[in-house]
XYZ file of C-alpha atoms in Angstrom:
742
model
C 30.996 211.556 -131.917
C 29.040 214.118 -129.900
C 28.377 217.304 -131.849
C 29.161 219.984 -129.292
C 31.793 222.742 -129.339
C 33.086 221.589 -125.927
C 33.372 217.910 -126.875
C 37.158 217.862 -127.332
C 37.670 219.858 -124.109
C 35.446 217.461 -122.160
C 37.221 214.387 -123.523
C 40.550 215.973 -122.566
C 39.256 216.789 -119.070
C 38.061 213.215 -118.551
C 41.403 211.886 -119.785
C 43.287 214.226 -117.405
C 41.072 213.149 -114.481
C 41.566 209.445 -115.195
C 45.326 209.838 -115.605
C 45.636 211.751 -112.333
C 43.434 209.182 -110.567
C 45.705 206.451 -111.945
C 48.729 208.353 -110.637
C 47.147 208.800 -107.191
C 46.099 205.134 -107.090
C 49.663 204.083 -107.862
C 50.940 206.435 -105.159
C 48.325 205.101 -102.719
C 49.531 201.576 -103.454
C 53.093 202.649 -102.697
C 51.915 204.448 -99.548
C 50.112 201.323 -98.368
C 53.207 199.163 -98.856
C 55.420 201.771 -97.175
C 53.067 202.058 -94.185
C 52.915 198.267 -93.867
C 56.709 198.043 -93.914
C 56.994 200.817 -91.303
C 54.478 199.059 -89.054
C 56.350 195.741 -89.382
C 59.650 197.468 -88.634
C 58.200 199.271 -85.610
C 56.651 196.045 -84.322
C 59.982 194.249 -84.648
C 61.816 196.956 -82.709
C 59.339 197.247 -79.823
C 61.552 195.164 -77.524
C 64.761 196.963 -78.391
C 63.935 200.672 -78.309
C 61.919 202.926 -76.072
C 58.448 201.374 -76.209
C 56.552 204.675 -76.160
C 58.369 205.915 -79.281
C 57.803 202.595 -80.994
C 54.087 202.524 -80.217
C 53.700 206.132 -81.409
C 55.443 205.088 -84.611
C 53.050 202.161 -85.038
C 50.050 204.374 -84.306
C 51.006 207.104 -86.787
C 51.753 204.562 -89.519
C 48.459 202.773 -88.821
C 46.586 206.042 -89.289
C 48.527 206.775 -92.458
C 47.794 203.242 -93.694
C 44.056 203.716 -93.012
C 44.016 207.074 -94.840
C 45.824 205.601 -97.833
C 43.504 202.579 -97.875
C 40.374 204.756 -97.680
C 41.534 207.001 -100.527
C 42.488 204.004 -102.660
C 39.124 202.297 -102.110
C 37.248 205.542 -102.819
C 39.044 206.131 -106.115
C 38.837 202.466 -107.167
C 35.060 202.638 -106.728
C 34.637 205.630 -109.075
C 37.410 205.253 -111.651
C 34.940 204.022 -114.295
C 32.712 207.050 -113.652
C 34.806 209.770 -111.982
C 32.086 212.432 -112.066
C 28.535 212.950 -113.268
C 28.068 216.729 -113.289
C 29.814 220.088 -113.549
C 28.953 223.564 -112.378
C 30.322 226.799 -113.805
C 30.357 228.851 -110.639
C 31.790 232.008 -109.116
C 31.924 232.597 -105.381
C 31.563 236.245 -104.375
C 34.956 237.920 -104.503
C 36.666 234.974 -106.223
C 37.481 233.805 -109.750
C 35.096 231.769 -111.899
C 35.692 228.013 -111.711
C 34.473 224.754 -113.196
C 33.741 222.202 -110.479
C 33.266 218.556 -111.464
C 30.988 216.648 -109.066
C 31.344 212.942 -108.259
C 30.908 210.398 -105.478
C 34.259 211.201 -103.875
C 36.628 214.156 -103.754
C 40.043 214.440 -105.381
C 42.436 217.364 -105.070
C 45.730 217.953 -106.842
C 48.451 217.254 -104.296
C 50.581 220.233 -105.280
C 48.187 222.926 -106.511
C 45.244 221.808 -104.298
C 43.021 222.263 -107.360
C 39.680 220.435 -106.880
C 39.743 217.822 -109.630
C 36.549 216.158 -108.317
C 34.203 217.656 -105.704
C 32.272 215.253 -103.446
C 28.492 215.407 -104.027
C 28.028 215.822 -100.252
C 30.160 218.974 -100.033
C 28.403 222.317 -99.413
C 29.278 223.781 -102.821
C 27.845 220.695 -104.593
C 24.481 221.670 -103.137
C 24.511 224.463 -105.721
C 24.161 221.792 -108.414
C 21.169 220.123 -106.777
C 19.344 223.184 -105.461
C 20.445 226.228 -107.381
C 18.806 227.780 -110.385
C 21.082 229.647 -112.739
C 21.992 233.116 -111.545
C 22.751 234.634 -108.148
C 22.281 232.280 -105.208
C 23.294 231.465 -101.644
C 24.329 228.211 -99.963
C 25.304 227.112 -96.465
C 28.835 226.260 -95.300
C 29.019 225.243 -91.615
C 25.878 227.230 -90.824
C 27.246 230.336 -92.550
C 25.629 231.720 -95.680
C 27.844 232.014 -98.773
C 26.920 233.807 -101.993
C 27.831 233.280 -105.605
C 26.683 233.156 -109.204
C 25.840 229.956 -111.083
C 26.472 230.340 -114.814
C 25.686 226.802 -115.969
C 25.089 223.197 -114.918
C 26.184 220.249 -117.031
C 25.409 216.547 -116.721
C 27.576 213.698 -118.008
C 26.935 210.157 -119.054
C 30.192 208.245 -118.533
C 30.395 204.476 -118.842
C 33.521 202.383 -118.275
C 35.647 205.505 -118.296
C 34.358 206.722 -121.678
C 32.352 209.892 -122.285
C 29.040 208.836 -123.846
C 27.092 212.087 -123.672
C 26.735 215.401 -121.852
C 24.179 218.200 -121.764
C 23.580 221.541 -120.086
C 20.536 221.779 -117.790
C 18.791 223.977 -115.264
C 15.648 223.481 -113.185
C 13.479 224.938 -115.927
C 14.506 222.334 -118.498
C 13.413 218.745 -118.730
C 15.962 216.676 -116.837
C 16.855 214.221 -119.580
C 19.321 212.323 -117.419
C 16.540 211.609 -114.921
C 14.236 210.517 -117.740
C 16.872 208.085 -119.014
C 17.365 206.698 -115.522
C 13.626 206.202 -115.068
C 13.254 204.551 -118.436
C 16.042 202.104 -117.601
C 15.660 198.640 -116.145
C 14.995 197.803 -112.510
C 17.889 196.004 -110.864
C 17.457 193.344 -108.216
C 19.144 195.703 -105.782
C 18.426 199.326 -105.108
C 20.848 201.590 -106.952
C 22.251 204.908 -105.804
C 20.652 207.984 -107.348
C 23.406 210.455 -106.568
C 23.548 211.717 -110.164
C 19.774 212.269 -110.407
C 18.839 213.585 -106.958
C 15.985 216.049 -107.326
C 15.576 219.326 -105.426
C 12.926 218.091 -102.969
C 14.924 214.894 -102.336
C 18.132 216.876 -101.836
C 16.441 219.078 -99.219
C 15.595 216.001 -97.138
C 19.042 214.429 -97.576
C 20.696 217.636 -96.330
C 18.058 218.612 -93.744
C 19.293 219.537 -90.241
C 21.323 216.507 -89.184
C 21.029 217.000 -85.434
C 17.227 216.984 -85.549
C 14.786 214.162 -86.198
C 12.930 214.165 -89.506
C 9.729 212.418 -90.591
C 9.014 211.967 -94.295
C 5.647 210.986 -95.758
C 6.664 209.797 -99.194
C 4.481 208.421 -101.945
C 5.251 205.050 -103.505
C 8.198 205.461 -105.863
C 9.225 208.852 -104.464
C 12.677 207.575 -103.524
C 12.173 207.361 -99.733
C 14.588 204.499 -99.247
C 17.311 205.904 -101.472
C 16.939 209.276 -99.776
C 17.397 207.648 -96.350
C 20.524 205.828 -97.553
C 21.983 208.952 -99.129
C 21.219 210.865 -95.924
C 23.339 208.298 -94.045
C 26.198 208.925 -96.478
C 25.773 212.696 -96.147
C 25.560 212.384 -92.356
C 28.885 210.551 -92.095
C 30.543 212.931 -94.550
C 29.396 215.958 -92.538
C 29.406 214.583 -88.973
C 32.038 211.852 -89.299
C 34.291 213.524 -86.742
C 31.615 213.112 -84.070
C 29.971 209.810 -85.031
C 31.398 206.446 -86.028
C 29.540 204.353 -88.649
C 29.015 201.689 -85.969
C 26.891 204.192 -84.043
C 24.413 204.482 -86.912
C 21.639 201.976 -87.499
C 19.157 201.431 -90.289
C 16.080 199.430 -89.330
C 14.709 197.567 -92.339
C 11.314 195.842 -92.583
C 12.807 192.386 -93.228
C 15.960 190.533 -94.280
C 14.830 190.443 -97.901
C 14.887 194.227 -97.872
C 18.397 194.276 -96.332
C 19.526 192.040 -99.195
C 17.835 194.393 -101.659
C 19.624 197.515 -100.398
C 22.898 195.655 -99.834
C 25.031 197.368 -102.470
C 23.934 200.959 -102.017
C 25.839 202.053 -98.916
C 29.208 200.613 -100.034
C 28.704 202.409 -103.383
C 28.180 205.595 -101.394
C 31.376 205.011 -99.419
C 29.646 203.813 -96.247
C 30.459 200.613 -94.403
C 30.226 199.193 -90.871
C 26.760 200.680 -90.299
C 24.356 198.394 -88.435
C 21.683 197.090 -90.841
C 19.068 194.993 -89.089
C 15.375 194.448 -88.450
C 13.526 195.679 -85.370
C 13.041 192.117 -84.099
C 16.715 191.201 -84.488
C 17.885 194.470 -82.946
C 15.697 194.132 -79.837
C 16.726 190.529 -79.213
C 20.419 191.356 -79.657
C 20.242 194.494 -77.505
C 18.398 192.764 -74.653
C 19.909 189.298 -74.921
C 16.345 187.948 -74.733
C 15.868 185.176 -77.263
C 12.297 184.457 -78.292
C 10.557 182.182 -80.699
C 8.379 184.805 -82.328
C 5.209 184.072 -84.197
C 5.655 184.781 -87.881
C 4.993 188.546 -87.940
C 2.952 188.119 -91.114
C 0.761 185.346 -89.682
C -1.802 187.735 -88.253
C -1.751 189.835 -91.408
C -2.397 186.686 -93.457
C -5.405 185.881 -91.260
C -6.801 189.353 -91.900
C -6.010 189.077 -95.620
C -7.883 185.778 -95.896
C -10.907 187.351 -94.189
C -13.330 189.473 -96.190
C -14.249 191.689 -93.244
C -10.984 193.122 -91.941
C -10.618 193.844 -88.204
C -13.785 193.810 -86.126
C -12.565 193.577 -82.524
C -12.896 196.853 -80.601
C -10.088 195.734 -78.256
C -7.340 194.448 -80.507
C -4.488 193.022 -78.428
C -1.988 193.757 -81.214
C -3.126 197.356 -81.444
C -3.216 197.886 -77.674
C 0.388 196.702 -77.328
C 1.439 199.436 -79.720
C -0.267 202.307 -77.905
C 1.368 204.638 -75.414
C -1.152 203.469 -72.817
C 0.731 200.149 -72.888
C 3.915 202.099 -72.184
C 2.092 203.616 -69.190
C 1.385 200.111 -67.907
C 5.094 199.264 -68.151
C 5.977 202.534 -66.392
C 3.662 201.650 -63.514
C 5.272 198.232 -63.236
C 8.742 199.787 -63.072
C 7.533 202.199 -60.380
C 6.193 199.257 -58.335
C 9.488 197.429 -58.700
C 11.400 200.607 -57.821
C 9.245 201.117 -54.698
C 9.834 197.513 -53.633
C 13.598 197.966 -53.941
C 13.553 201.346 -52.187
C 11.940 199.718 -49.119
C 14.952 197.418 -48.796
C 17.377 200.233 -48.028
C 18.324 200.306 -44.347
C 21.382 201.513 -42.478
C 24.743 199.974 -43.303
C 26.643 198.794 -40.223
C 30.019 197.283 -39.500
C 29.827 195.777 -36.053
C 27.921 198.441 -34.119
C 29.165 201.340 -36.198
C 26.764 202.870 -38.750
C 28.620 203.447 -41.980
C 25.848 205.088 -44.004
C 22.176 205.826 -43.407
C 19.584 203.844 -45.346
C 17.519 207.015 -45.858
C 20.464 208.591 -47.689
C 20.851 205.557 -49.972
C 17.108 205.562 -50.623
C 17.264 209.228 -51.603
C 20.125 208.501 -53.996
C 18.168 205.595 -55.503
C 14.829 207.385 -55.918
C 15.940 210.918 -56.727
C 19.619 211.653 -57.347
C 20.137 208.688 -59.703
C 16.567 208.555 -61.063
C 17.852 209.341 -64.574
C 19.667 205.993 -64.662
C 18.294 202.470 -65.242
C 17.496 200.751 -61.955
C 20.353 198.244 -62.032
C 22.828 200.975 -62.985
C 21.629 202.927 -59.929
C 22.236 199.899 -57.735
C 25.729 199.508 -59.205
C 26.471 203.159 -58.445
C 25.130 202.784 -54.879
C 27.203 199.638 -54.432
C 30.342 201.613 -55.320
C 29.332 204.375 -52.920
C 28.877 201.826 -50.125
C 32.242 200.235 -50.969
C 33.946 203.628 -50.832
C 32.269 204.575 -47.560
C 32.989 201.180 -45.992
C 36.652 201.492 -46.938
C 36.905 205.080 -45.717
C 34.988 204.627 -42.479
C 36.526 201.244 -41.682
C 39.929 202.926 -41.714
C 38.559 205.640 -39.391
C 36.872 203.066 -37.101
C 40.036 200.980 -36.857
C 42.128 204.039 -36.085
C 39.653 205.158 -33.406
C 39.558 201.677 -31.851
C 43.321 201.331 -31.917
C 43.676 204.760 -30.300
C 41.131 203.848 -27.612
C 42.781 200.526 -26.855
C 46.175 202.181 -26.745
C 44.793 204.796 -24.353
C 43.048 202.159 -22.197
C 46.141 199.975 -22.107
C 48.272 202.987 -21.212
C 46.008 203.862 -18.324
C 46.008 200.262 -17.137
C 49.778 199.953 -17.312
C 50.382 203.244 -15.604
C 47.430 203.454 -13.235
C 47.073 199.951 -11.728
C 49.650 199.129 -9.083
C 48.496 195.565 -8.489
C 50.647 193.606 -10.919
C 48.245 190.638 -11.177
C 45.233 192.841 -11.697
C 47.204 194.936 -14.194
C 48.210 191.787 -16.091
C 44.607 190.491 -16.203
C 43.173 193.784 -17.437
C 45.931 194.381 -19.988
C 45.578 190.798 -21.267
C 41.803 191.185 -21.502
C 42.046 194.383 -23.567
C 44.782 193.009 -25.816
C 42.752 189.828 -26.462
C 39.645 191.881 -27.079
C 41.507 194.191 -29.482
C 43.194 191.282 -31.270
C 39.841 189.551 -31.750
C 37.715 192.589 -32.546
C 39.892 194.421 -35.056
C 40.464 191.431 -37.424
C 36.747 190.676 -37.156
C 35.926 194.240 -38.228
C 38.438 194.002 -41.081
C 36.904 190.712 -42.237
C 33.360 192.057 -41.919
C 34.326 195.157 -43.911
C 35.422 192.974 -46.825
C 31.962 191.434 -47.154
C 29.736 194.254 -45.894
C 28.875 195.616 -49.345
C 28.243 192.254 -51.019
C 26.151 191.011 -48.074
C 24.136 194.252 -48.041
C 23.505 194.161 -51.819
C 22.396 190.503 -51.855
C 18.836 191.485 -51.047
C 18.591 193.462 -54.281
C 17.882 190.467 -56.495
C 18.181 191.235 -60.227
C 14.963 190.999 -62.163
C 14.661 188.694 -65.163
C 12.828 190.738 -67.759
C 11.142 187.978 -69.738
C 9.457 186.263 -66.710
C 8.618 189.679 -65.248
C 6.825 190.724 -68.434
C 5.100 187.357 -68.632
C 3.851 187.953 -65.077
C 2.302 191.274 -66.153
C 0.405 189.477 -68.926
C -0.894 186.623 -66.761
C -1.234 187.881 -63.153
C -4.827 189.101 -62.732
C -4.274 191.178 -59.584
C -1.125 192.775 -60.950
C -2.771 193.599 -64.283
C -5.755 195.162 -62.512
C -3.396 197.398 -60.565
C -1.394 198.374 -63.658
C -4.245 199.006 -66.131
C -6.929 201.168 -64.465
C -7.978 202.574 -67.860
C -9.096 199.142 -69.100
C -12.529 197.743 -68.305
C -12.840 194.438 -66.452
C -13.860 192.751 -69.735
C -10.800 194.135 -71.514
C -8.502 192.938 -68.724
C -10.063 189.468 -68.897
C -9.711 189.399 -72.687
C -6.047 190.347 -72.326
C -5.457 187.596 -69.746
C -7.205 184.965 -71.902
C -5.065 185.934 -74.891
C -1.921 185.084 -72.904
C -2.913 181.844 -71.200
C -0.587 180.017 -73.577
C 2.935 181.391 -73.821
C 3.250 182.860 -77.303
C 5.502 185.719 -78.307
C 4.607 188.225 -81.006
C 6.427 191.141 -82.616
C 4.227 193.516 -80.597
C 5.755 192.198 -77.337
C 9.251 193.359 -78.285
C 8.583 197.040 -77.544
C 7.562 196.246 -73.950
C 10.490 193.863 -73.416
C 12.971 196.397 -74.807
C 11.417 199.223 -72.792
C 11.536 197.260 -69.528
C 15.110 196.211 -70.243
C 16.083 199.840 -70.961
C 14.521 201.169 -67.743
C 15.676 198.361 -65.480
C 18.978 197.132 -66.910
C 19.955 199.723 -69.504
C 21.048 199.160 -73.101
C 24.651 198.063 -73.542
C 26.904 200.598 -75.296
C 27.433 198.167 -78.186
C 23.737 198.436 -79.025
C 23.223 202.057 -78.001
C 23.065 203.573 -81.473
C 23.244 207.352 -81.569
C 21.511 207.862 -84.913
C 18.653 205.770 -86.324
C 17.230 205.528 -89.842
C 13.865 203.772 -90.103
C 12.382 202.699 -93.416
C 8.669 201.830 -93.668
C 8.045 203.672 -90.406
C 4.284 203.463 -90.974
C 4.589 199.797 -89.916
C 5.854 200.781 -86.452
C 3.650 201.434 -83.444
C 3.985 204.516 -81.269
C 5.248 202.335 -78.422
C 7.926 200.781 -80.642
C 9.209 204.249 -81.521
C 8.911 205.502 -77.936
C 10.770 202.448 -76.608
C 13.624 202.988 -79.076
C 13.843 206.669 -78.204
C 13.979 205.851 -74.476
C 16.455 202.983 -74.744
C 18.835 204.780 -77.103
C 18.487 208.082 -75.245
C 18.369 210.023 -78.502
C 15.759 211.494 -80.818
C 18.071 211.674 -83.844
C 15.796 209.556 -86.030
C 15.311 209.773 -89.786
C 11.903 208.163 -90.394
C 10.502 207.577 -93.872
C 7.206 205.932 -94.695
C 3.883 206.051 -96.495
C 0.546 205.732 -94.695
C -0.990 204.496 -97.944
C 1.261 201.430 -97.662
C 0.491 200.818 -93.977
C -0.515 197.193 -94.435
C 0.114 196.530 -90.719
C -2.170 199.351 -89.576
C -3.953 196.916 -87.210
C -0.873 197.229 -84.968
C 0.919 200.371 -86.178
C 0.439 204.112 -86.672
C -2.394 205.340 -88.858
C -1.547 209.049 -88.733
C 1.597 211.120 -88.315
C 0.400 213.626 -85.687
C 1.127 211.328 -82.673
C 4.580 210.553 -84.086
C 5.347 214.269 -84.299
C 4.147 214.672 -80.708
C 6.545 211.915 -79.685
C 9.367 213.720 -81.525
C 8.617 217.406 -80.823
C 11.904 218.566 -82.416
C 11.148 216.755 -85.682
C 10.695 218.415 -89.038
C 8.015 216.978 -91.325
C 8.345 216.679 -95.106
C 6.251 215.188 -97.868
C 7.240 213.715 -101.222
C 4.332 213.418 -103.625
C 6.213 212.829 -106.882
C 6.708 209.244 -107.985
C 9.814 208.501 -110.027
C 9.072 204.803 -110.401
C 5.920 204.254 -112.384
C 4.552 205.581 -115.649
C 1.596 207.976 -115.736
C -0.626 205.167 -116.989
C 0.241 202.811 -114.108
C -0.024 205.568 -111.507
C -3.531 206.481 -112.711
C -4.646 202.973 -111.755
C -2.819 203.133 -108.399
C -4.288 206.579 -107.679
C -7.799 205.243 -108.249
C -7.189 202.812 -105.355
C -5.449 205.497 -103.252
C -8.552 207.704 -103.591
C -10.659 204.969 -101.931
C -8.546 204.869 -98.740
C -9.686 206.021 -95.316
C -6.617 208.231 -94.880
C -6.851 211.707 -96.366
C -3.805 211.457 -98.628
C -3.224 213.497 -101.781
C -2.924 211.656 -105.074
C 0.585 210.821 -106.242
C 2.119 212.956 -108.984
C 3.986 210.769 -111.476
C 6.997 212.320 -113.193
C 6.105 212.903 -116.835
C 6.862 209.493 -118.309
C 4.398 207.654 -120.481
C 4.308 203.936 -121.125
C 2.102 201.029 -121.994
C -1.461 201.066 -120.644
C -2.008 198.522 -117.834
C -3.636 195.379 -119.199
C -6.544 193.529 -117.581
C -6.835 189.846 -118.561
C -10.007 188.019 -117.557
C -9.496 184.572 -116.036
C -11.630 182.872 -113.387
C -8.916 180.421 -112.276
C -5.142 180.276 -112.232
C -3.922 179.372 -115.719
C -0.205 178.590 -115.982
C -0.376 178.882 -119.779
C -1.784 182.404 -119.543
C 0.878 183.457 -117.005
C 3.649 181.933 -119.155
C 2.416 183.741 -122.272
C 2.252 187.058 -120.400
C 5.750 186.499 -118.992
C 7.112 185.705 -122.464
C 5.527 188.863 -123.891
C 7.110 190.993 -121.152
C 10.540 189.481 -121.807
C 10.078 190.048 -125.543
C 9.691 193.746 -124.715
C 13.198 193.680 -123.244
C 12.278 193.533 -119.545
C 14.146 191.189 -117.207
C 13.000 191.959 -113.693
C 9.444 190.575 -113.494
C 7.284 189.776 -110.473
C 4.040 187.859 -110.138
C 2.370 189.351 -107.065
C -0.483 187.534 -105.357
C -2.384 188.255 -102.197
C -1.241 185.538 -99.772
C 1.797 183.359 -99.047
C -0.300 180.226 -99.584
C -1.231 181.412 -103.079
C 2.412 182.235 -103.840
C 3.537 178.710 -102.928
C 0.733 177.132 -104.960
C 1.429 179.352 -107.997
C 5.151 178.513 -107.978
C 4.403 174.775 -107.974
C 2.007 175.072 -110.906
C 4.326 177.335 -112.901
C 7.400 175.135 -112.377
C 5.354 172.044 -113.321
C 4.312 173.848 -116.522
C 7.950 174.661 -117.319
C 8.150 178.314 -116.285
C 11.400 179.260 -114.560
C 9.677 180.666 -111.453
C 10.853 181.134 -107.864
C 9.002 182.107 -104.712
C 10.336 184.844 -102.455
C 10.243 184.773 -98.677
C 11.910 187.045 -96.119
C 15.241 185.236 -96.353
C 15.374 184.666 -100.099
C 17.999 185.880 -102.471
C 16.608 187.745 -105.481
C 17.263 186.100 -108.858
C 16.090 188.411 -111.629
C 16.543 185.699 -114.258
C 13.413 184.007 -112.872
C 9.766 184.994 -112.630
C 9.612 186.026 -108.972
C 6.394 185.060 -107.196
C 5.735 187.250 -104.143
C 2.883 187.715 -101.661
C 1.803 191.363 -101.478
C 3.141 192.061 -97.983
C 6.696 191.106 -99.025
C 6.621 193.176 -102.222
C 6.636 196.433 -100.285
C 9.833 198.391 -100.891
C 10.800 196.440 -104.026
C 10.468 197.483 -107.665
C 10.430 195.600 -110.965
C 10.420 196.341 -114.680
C 7.040 194.653 -114.974
C 4.457 193.266 -112.555
C 1.679 190.721 -112.994
C -0.961 190.834 -110.228
C -3.032 187.670 -110.023
C -6.144 187.285 -107.830
C -8.609 184.408 -108.026
C -9.868 182.630 -104.894
C -8.854 185.555 -102.658
C -9.789 188.833 -104.368
C -8.912 192.236 -102.923
C -11.834 193.169 -100.702
C -12.985 196.733 -100.147
C -11.567 197.229 -96.653
C -8.575 199.152 -95.325
C -5.878 196.453 -95.317
C -6.773 195.072 -98.750
C -6.832 198.526 -100.335
C -3.323 199.139 -99.034
C -2.075 195.734 -100.132
C -3.411 196.312 -103.628
C -1.885 199.794 -103.742
C 1.492 198.319 -102.762
C 1.249 195.712 -105.520
C 0.206 198.256 -108.179
C 3.086 200.608 -107.391
C 5.889 198.030 -107.756
C 5.899 198.234 -111.575
C 8.193 200.611 -113.442
C 7.088 199.993 -117.032
C 4.375 197.339 -117.483
C 1.430 196.173 -115.368
C -0.917 193.226 -115.928
C -3.980 192.360 -113.834
C -5.261 188.795 -114.138
C -8.484 187.769 -112.410
C -12.228 187.150 -112.801
C -13.140 190.854 -113.090
C -11.827 194.374 -112.647
C -13.826 194.546 -109.413
C -11.394 191.900 -108.097
C -8.838 194.740 -108.132
C -11.270 197.387 -106.799
C -11.509 198.954 -110.254
C -14.719 199.987 -111.932
C -13.452 200.761 -115.399
């Protein structure tokens, strides 16, 4: 039993909360059944009563059903842990109150008493941000004041109160310490109960502005991004549907890893995908891409890094490459503009070509080219319809007038008959011909505007010497020739997707289904400026949440190497840094910081949260020894750790190590981008796939391919070192293999 004067009160409060939740869940179940019955009844009576009343009945019951279902699912998800904190708070001019904070809200149906307050609500921000005493907080952009008397944290498991303690920002956050000392799961877990002040500020930062976060390894970047999605939908849900939000993950393994977090935070239906999959879905262009890690592997296996001064991969990520695409679009636009001439039906001009050209080049310039043509087509159709009616009326009037004059003015009956017959025949032939021509005028006129196929068009840019020379005046002749040689054989790389997407956006436009309004990008340091610019253009929004770490920029040969250009691309963006690491112990982070200090980028050392652990262990071995790995793995498991990774430098090594370990009898499994994560096995991972993951313990093995002292290898090693929460082992010929001197 907990020795605390409030223990009995807290047990009673938890019991009351659970009982009321049980009552509400039972009522929600009844509401669901009632709504279903009402919908069935309304559906059955559609044919027999006024349909509008019946459909309104169905609609209202469907909404009621959805509300009841949402509340039921929300309460079901938290009934084993209804809340995790409490604040003793007094708003200015109001009574003191105790507010219990959880992952969903619950109010008493009759008294409207807040039984549980949602962690995303404005007043809950007092818990995360407020020191004890007088404070202010924001509610719908208005400042509110109050006094915070106390904050309390709870440890509740399976509906039972295990522990609670009072805290403020000046005390050691024991709940956080316990969370950090716990075991790593195979999936990312929500941190809603242990969100820290600097993390909370980013989660709740201005939602209608872009934000860029430079976060150290283990600082909680990914969890912050996911919690920001949850907070966004809670706050802006009236204006944005979950389907309009997208999180871009580095690979499918990472999507699997984060798979449980958003549902736990009450978020579903959000688009979770990779950049490559998104672009191909949004454009409908299917490509057989080179393995995006193939080039990285080639660099990894080299001991020199990148030497070419004109790297094709890097060039395709620069904004100068966007300029080349812009020039191509302008050429295509100019070619189309020259096709506009006057629209005629018979001899009558319906609309001037110069007017259509002006619409195309200026009035509709904000639209994608094919959307402009569609708009112009509708304008022509409308004008043809309107003016055809006027032409026919004018002709009919003229023929009637001519026939009248002939009938009344010609005395010679034979001559009168000939002339009248001539005009009637002419009218009867001409008017139907005009009507028929009017039906096809628009389609015939628009046939000359042949739709461009993006993939062949882009391929033409890469292989047509004269066209490339015209489009890339900033490149030297040698650089243009190098670019052409690189594309003699048709191969498609990840770097080509930005150009394809950009061309598709400017020429065809992005379909509404794929036009996300809000974007969350994890590992943004692995994106190029052109990739980000293309997304911003195609989606027509700058509402991006971008989190990354330049120190982990293992794809820097084709991606950003500094944040300044990104901030120029997003001028409305706020910039934040997270330097505290909540993942690793002080001892492990000291080793990682020694590698961080050797990097080209001027990045501050990471500040580990005060948590000590076992010193990292270096084990000397000149070749891979399955016995040594097995013994190390057994020792880690004996210490109570379950999630263990063996990280090596390349994919080839990973495959070879798995074979040797399995042959020796170790329950090992290799991870690739599409693997499921089985924490009961020793997971063998190449460094580039380990990014974003975390484990209780990590073994880094390097033999035939040591970590060389160049930019990419330093970052790869840093990534590997910062995956471990509690224990770290380095196995190789020498400490120099891991860029360590002591």
